[in-house]
PDB file of C-alpha atoms in Angstrom:
ATOM      1  CA  MET A   1       1.271  -5.385 -18.518  1.00 45.00           C
ATOM      2  CA  GLU A   2       1.345  -1.647 -17.737  1.00 55.00           C
ATOM      3  CA  ALA A   3      -1.382   0.118 -16.046  1.00 54.00           C
ATOM      4  CA  THR A   4      -3.859   1.808 -18.609  1.00 87.00           C
ATOM      5  CA  CYS A   5      -6.103   3.891 -16.609  1.00 95.00           C
ATOM      6  CA  TRP A   6      -5.999   6.042 -13.581  1.00 95.00           C
ATOM      7  CA  THR A   7      -8.228   8.050 -11.285  1.00 96.00           C
ATOM      8  CA  ASP A   8      -7.888   9.944  -7.979  1.00 95.00           C
ATOM      9  CA  ILE A   9      -9.983  10.275  -4.895  1.00 96.00           C
ATOM     10  CA  ASP A  10     -10.127  12.663  -1.951  1.00 95.00           C
ATOM     11  CA  THR A  11      -9.426  11.130   1.364  1.00 96.00           C
ATOM     12  CA  PRO A  12      -8.318  12.207   4.988  1.00 95.00           C
ATOM     13  CA  LEU A  13      -4.783  11.457   3.863  1.00 95.00           C
ATOM     14  CA  GLY A  14      -4.922  13.610   0.720  1.00 94.00           C
ATOM     15  CA  ARG A  15      -5.648  12.842  -2.949  1.00 94.00           C
ATOM     16  CA  LEU A  16      -4.833   9.415  -3.687  1.00 96.00           C
ATOM     17  CA  LEU A  17      -3.673   8.348  -7.176  1.00 96.00           C
ATOM     18  CA  LEU A  18      -4.699   5.001  -8.252  1.00 96.00           C
ATOM     19  CA  THR A  19      -3.826   2.930 -11.486  1.00 94.00           C
ATOM     20  CA  ALA A  20      -5.154  -0.161 -12.850  1.00 95.00           C
ATOM     21  CA  ASP A  21      -4.295  -2.642 -15.532  1.00 93.00           C
ATOM     22  CA  PRO A  22      -6.594  -3.461 -18.598  1.00 90.00           C
ATOM     23  CA  ASP A  23      -8.523  -6.109 -16.454  1.00 90.00           C
ATOM     24  CA  GLY A  24      -9.140  -3.699 -13.620  1.00 91.00           C
ATOM     25  CA  ALA A  25      -6.609  -4.948 -11.174  1.00 95.00           C
ATOM     26  CA  LEU A  26      -5.070  -2.158  -8.959  1.00 96.00           C
ATOM     27  CA  THR A  27      -1.476  -1.890  -9.939  1.00 94.00           C
ATOM     28  CA  SER A  28      -0.639   1.246  -7.798  1.00 95.00           C
ATOM     29  CA  LEU A  29      -1.934   3.443  -5.081  1.00 96.00           C
ATOM     30  CA  SER A  30       0.235   6.687  -4.437  1.00 94.00           C
ATOM     31  CA  VAL A  31      -0.178   9.497  -1.778  1.00 90.00           C
ATOM     32  CA  PRO A  32       0.760  13.051  -2.476  1.00 84.00           C
ATOM     33  CA  GLY A  33       4.542  13.639  -1.938  1.00 82.00           C
ATOM     34  CA  GLN A  34       5.200   9.865  -1.784  1.00 85.00           C
ATOM     35  CA  LYS A  35       8.744   8.826  -2.277  1.00 81.00           C
ATOM     36  CA  GLY A  36       8.946   6.808  -5.397  1.00 78.00           C
ATOM     37  CA  GLY A  37       5.109   7.344  -5.989  1.00 79.00           C
ATOM     38  CA  ARG A  38       3.606   7.194  -9.410  1.00 82.00           C
ATOM     39  CA  THR A  39       3.631  10.604 -10.989  1.00 79.00           C
ATOM     40  CA  ASP A  40       3.832  10.008 -14.724  1.00 78.00           C
ATOM     41  CA  LEU A  41       0.309   9.435 -16.262  1.00 83.00           C
ATOM     42  CA  ASP A  42       1.442   9.736 -19.786  1.00 85.00           C
ATOM     43  CA  GLY A  43      -0.438   7.228 -22.051  1.00 86.00           C
ATOM     44  CA  LEU A  44      -2.786   6.426 -19.430  1.00 90.00           C
ATOM     45  CA  ARG A  45      -6.455   7.398 -19.592  1.00 92.00           C
ATOM     46  CA  HIS A  46      -8.489   8.810 -16.883  1.00 94.00           C
ATOM     47  CA  ASP A  47     -11.417   6.521 -16.161  1.00 94.00           C
ATOM     48  CA  PRO A  48     -12.850   6.229 -12.556  1.00 94.00           C
ATOM     49  CA  GLY A  49     -15.188   3.393 -13.561  1.00 93.00           C
ATOM     50  CA  PRO A  50     -12.599   0.361 -12.795  1.00 93.00           C
ATOM     51  CA  PHE A  51     -11.920   1.909  -9.409  1.00 96.00           C
ATOM     52  CA  ARG A  52     -15.424   1.918  -7.857  1.00 96.00           C
ATOM     53  CA  ALA A  53     -14.852  -1.085  -5.543  1.00 96.00           C
ATOM     54  CA  ALA A  54     -11.330   0.404  -4.610  1.00 97.00           C
ATOM     55  CA  GLU A  55     -12.973   3.726  -3.868  1.00 97.00           C
ATOM     56  CA  GLU A  56     -15.649   2.186  -1.757  1.00 97.00           C
ATOM     57  CA  GLN A  57     -13.407  -0.002   0.255  1.00 98.00           C
ATOM     58  CA  LEU A  58     -10.771   2.901   0.749  1.00 98.00           C
ATOM     59  CA  THR A  59     -13.465   5.130   2.054  1.00 97.00           C
ATOM     60  CA  ALA A  60     -14.868   2.458   4.379  1.00 98.00           C
ATOM     61  CA  TYR A  61     -11.371   1.604   5.650  1.00 98.00           C
ATOM     62  CA  LEU A  62     -10.397   5.298   6.258  1.00 98.00           C
ATOM     63  CA  ALA A  63     -13.703   5.661   8.031  1.00 97.00           C
ATOM     64  CA  GLY A  64     -12.584   2.833  10.480  1.00 97.00           C
ATOM     65  CA  GLU A  65     -15.427   0.594   8.830  1.00 97.00           C
ATOM     66  CA  LEU A  66     -13.311  -2.095   6.957  1.00 97.00           C
ATOM     67  CA  LYS A  67     -10.445  -4.075   8.165  1.00 97.00           C
ATOM     68  CA  GLU A  68      -9.560  -6.126   5.128  1.00 96.00           C
ATOM     69  CA  PHE A  69      -9.287  -5.268   1.360  1.00 97.00           C
ATOM     70  CA  HIS A  70     -10.838  -7.582  -1.077  1.00 97.00           C
ATOM     71  CA  LEU A  71      -9.551  -6.067  -4.478  1.00 97.00           C
ATOM     72  CA  PRO A  72      -7.758  -7.564  -7.453  1.00 97.00           C
ATOM     73  CA  LEU A  73      -4.011  -6.495  -7.354  1.00 96.00           C
ATOM     74  CA  HIS A  74      -1.260  -6.783  -9.956  1.00 94.00           C
ATOM     75  CA  THR A  75       2.185  -5.676  -9.133  1.00 94.00           C
ATOM     76  CA  HIS A  76       5.462  -6.015 -10.931  1.00 91.00           C
ATOM     77  CA  GLY A  77       8.550  -6.721  -8.879  1.00 94.00           C
ATOM     78  CA  THR A  78      11.396  -8.895  -8.577  1.00 96.00           C
ATOM     79  CA  GLU A  79      10.590 -12.341  -7.115  1.00 96.00           C
ATOM     80  CA  PHE A  80      12.083 -11.189  -3.779  1.00 97.00           C
ATOM     81  CA  ARG A  81      10.043  -8.039  -3.729  1.00 97.00           C
ATOM     82  CA  GLU A  82       6.886 -10.014  -4.493  1.00 97.00           C
ATOM     83  CA  ARG A  83       7.452 -12.327  -1.700  1.00 97.00           C
ATOM     84  CA  VAL A  84       7.961  -9.436   0.606  1.00 97.00           C
ATOM     85  CA  TRP A  85       4.769  -7.714  -0.548  1.00 97.00           C
ATOM     86  CA  ALA A  86       2.753 -10.964  -0.171  1.00 96.00           C
ATOM     87  CA  ALA A  87       4.138 -11.088   3.364  1.00 97.00           C
ATOM     88  CA  LEU A  88       2.852  -7.747   4.058  1.00 97.00           C
ATOM     89  CA  ASP A  89      -0.698  -8.997   3.220  1.00 95.00           C
ATOM     90  CA  SER A  90      -0.478 -11.331   6.272  1.00 95.00           C
ATOM     91  CA  VAL A  91      -0.057  -8.572   8.725  1.00 97.00           C
ATOM     92  CA  PRO A  92      -3.479  -8.316  10.432  1.00 97.00           C
ATOM     93  CA  TYR A  93      -5.342  -4.989  10.837  1.00 97.00           C
ATOM     94  CA  GLY A  94      -4.233  -3.350  14.081  1.00 97.00           C
ATOM     95  CA  GLY A  95      -1.086  -5.341  14.304  1.00 96.00           C
ATOM     96  CA  THR A  96       2.491  -4.527  13.598  1.00 97.00           C
ATOM     97  CA  THR A  97       5.544  -6.668  12.599  1.00 96.00           C
ATOM     98  CA  THR A  98       9.185  -5.868  12.226  1.00 95.00           C
ATOM     99  CA  TYR A  99      11.542  -5.903   9.016  1.00 95.00           C
ATOM    100  CA  GLY A 100      13.267  -9.049  10.687  1.00 95.00           C
ATOM    101  CA  GLU A 101       9.939 -10.714  11.220  1.00 95.00           C
ATOM    102  CA  ILE A 102       9.082 -10.223   7.439  1.00 96.00           C
ATOM    103  CA  ALA A 103      12.559 -11.538   6.451  1.00 96.00           C
ATOM    104  CA  ALA A 104      11.864 -14.693   8.459  1.00 96.00           C
ATOM    105  CA  ARG A 105       8.461 -15.021   7.080  1.00 95.00           C
ATOM    106  CA  ILE A 106       9.842 -15.132   3.590  1.00 97.00           C
ATOM    107  CA  GLY A 107      12.768 -17.482   4.518  1.00 96.00           C
ATOM    108  CA  ALA A 108      15.462 -14.715   4.093  1.00 94.00           C
ATOM    109  CA  PRO A 109      18.400 -14.648   6.459  1.00 91.00           C
ATOM    110  CA  ARG A 110      18.696 -11.918   9.118  1.00 84.00           C
ATOM    111  CA  ALA A 111      21.161 -10.150   7.026  1.00 88.00           C
ATOM    112  CA  ALA A 112      18.465  -9.527   4.360  1.00 92.00           C
ATOM    113  CA  VAL A 113      16.697  -6.980   6.568  1.00 93.00           C
ATOM    114  CA  ARG A 114      18.035  -4.055   4.672  1.00 93.00           C
ATOM    115  CA  ALA A 115      16.731  -5.771   1.251  1.00 95.00           C
ATOM    116  CA  VAL A 116      13.459  -6.312   3.009  1.00 96.00           C
ATOM    117  CA  GLY A 117      13.409  -2.583   3.832  1.00 95.00           C
ATOM    118  CA  GLY A 118      14.088  -1.667   0.431  1.00 95.00           C
ATOM    119  CA  ALA A 119      11.166  -3.817  -1.033  1.00 96.00           C
ATOM    120  CA  ILE A 120       8.917  -2.580   1.561  1.00 96.00           C
ATOM    121  CA  GLY A 121       9.846   1.057   0.526  1.00 94.00           C
ATOM    122  CA  ALA A 122       9.086   0.251  -3.116  1.00 94.00           C
ATOM    123  CA  ASN A 123       5.520  -1.176  -2.349  1.00 95.00           C
ATOM    124  CA  PRO A 124       3.515   0.245  -5.093  1.00 95.00           C
ATOM    125  CA  LEU A 125       0.191  -0.330  -3.281  1.00 96.00           C
ATOM    126  CA  LEU A 126       0.232   1.929  -0.293  1.00 96.00           C
ATOM    127  CA  ILE A 127      -2.598   1.524   2.389  1.00 97.00           C
ATOM    128  CA  VAL A 128      -3.829  -1.511   0.460  1.00 97.00           C
ATOM    129  CA  ARG A 129      -0.739  -3.612   0.859  1.00 97.00           C
ATOM    130  CA  PRO A 130      -0.101  -2.552   4.636  1.00 97.00           C
ATOM    131  CA  CYS A 131       3.579  -1.531   4.755  1.00 96.00           C
ATOM    132  CA  HIS A 132       2.520   1.128   7.376  1.00 97.00           C
ATOM    133  CA  ARG A 133       2.229  -1.884   9.858  1.00 97.00           C
ATOM    134  CA  VAL A 134       6.024  -2.483   9.701  1.00 97.00           C
ATOM    135  CA  ILE A 135       7.986  -0.902  12.410  1.00 96.00           C
ATOM    136  CA  GLY A 136      11.628  -1.197  13.765  1.00 93.00           C
ATOM    137  CA  ALA A 137      12.863  -3.998  15.981  1.00 91.00           C
ATOM    138  CA  ASP A 138      12.906  -1.465  18.892  1.00 93.00           C
ATOM    139  CA  GLY A 139       9.252  -0.429  18.335  1.00 92.00           C
ATOM    140  CA  SER A 140      10.215   2.751  16.508  1.00 92.00           C
ATOM    141  CA  LEU A 141       8.271   4.087  13.693  1.00 93.00           C
ATOM    142  CA  THR A 142      10.719   4.078  10.956  1.00 87.00           C
ATOM    143  CA  GLY A 143      10.238   5.449   7.532  1.00 83.00           C
ATOM    144  CA  TYR A 144       7.190   5.289   5.350  1.00 91.00           C
ATOM    145  CA  ALA A 145       7.146   6.170   1.646  1.00 91.00           C
ATOM    146  CA  GLY A 146       3.969   8.020   2.165  1.00 92.00           C
ATOM    147  CA  GLY A 147       5.358  10.099   5.033  1.00 93.00           C
ATOM    148  CA  LEU A 148       5.734   9.402   8.826  1.00 94.00           C
ATOM    149  CA  GLU A 149       2.569  11.370   9.534  1.00 95.00           C
ATOM    150  CA  ARG A 150       0.343   9.156   7.446  1.00 96.00           C
ATOM    151  CA  LYS A 151       1.946   6.134   9.149  1.00 96.00           C
ATOM    152  CA  VAL A 152       0.949   7.464  12.496  1.00 97.00           C
ATOM    153  CA  TRP A 153      -2.545   8.283  11.130  1.00 97.00           C
ATOM    154  CA  LEU A 154      -2.987   4.854   9.811  1.00 97.00           C
ATOM    155  CA  LEU A 155      -1.609   2.931  12.867  1.00 98.00           C
ATOM    156  CA  THR A 156      -3.969   5.250  15.043  1.00 97.00           C
ATOM    157  CA  LEU A 157      -6.822   4.457  12.895  1.00 98.00           C
ATOM    158  CA  GLU A 158      -6.167   0.836  13.304  1.00 98.00           C
ATOM    159  CA  GLY A 159      -5.750   0.965  17.060  1.00 96.00           C
ATOM    160  CA  ALA A 160      -2.034  -0.054  16.892  1.00 95.00           C
ATOM    161  CA  LEU A 161      -1.088   3.421  18.369  1.00 92.00           C
ATOM    162  CA  SER A 162      -2.997   5.491  21.001  1.00 86.00           C
ATOM    163  CA  ALA A 163      -4.476   8.690  19.783  1.00 70.00           C
TER     164      ALA A 163
END
C-alpha cells in the first residue's frame, strides 16, 4: 500500500519529509538533498495529524532525550532488503556496526557486503532506522544517503563520535 499522506518538520538536520500509509505507519523519512530520498508527493495529501508521535519522538531524539523510537513502520523492499533493514533496528543507540557484521547477522555470505551496502543505502527511514550507525570495517565513516555531515552529527549526538 502506497503512502497516502505527508508532512514535514523543521529539525537541526534540516526540514524532514515524512510519509505514512493509510493506517498511519511511517513509510519514509527523507532529509533535504538525500540521495534516493522521496521527493514526489503527487497524489499524497498534506496532513500533519498522523505524524504527531513521530514528530515528538524525532524532536526528543534530536535533543538527546530519546534513545529508541517506538513508531509503527511500514516499508516495501525485497526480502533481502527487509532483512537488512530489520538488522539495522538491532544496532543500539551510541553503537556502531559494520557492513560485514550486518551481513553476518542476516546469514548472508561475506561476499554479500556490497549488496548489504546497497540495501542500507536504500533505507527509506533515515534516522528512525539507524543506517547512520553502519561504518566501514576499518572504522571509517563511509557514505550516508543523507550526507556525511549528517552522519557525523547523528553519531556525535549519540556519543559514538567525540565532539
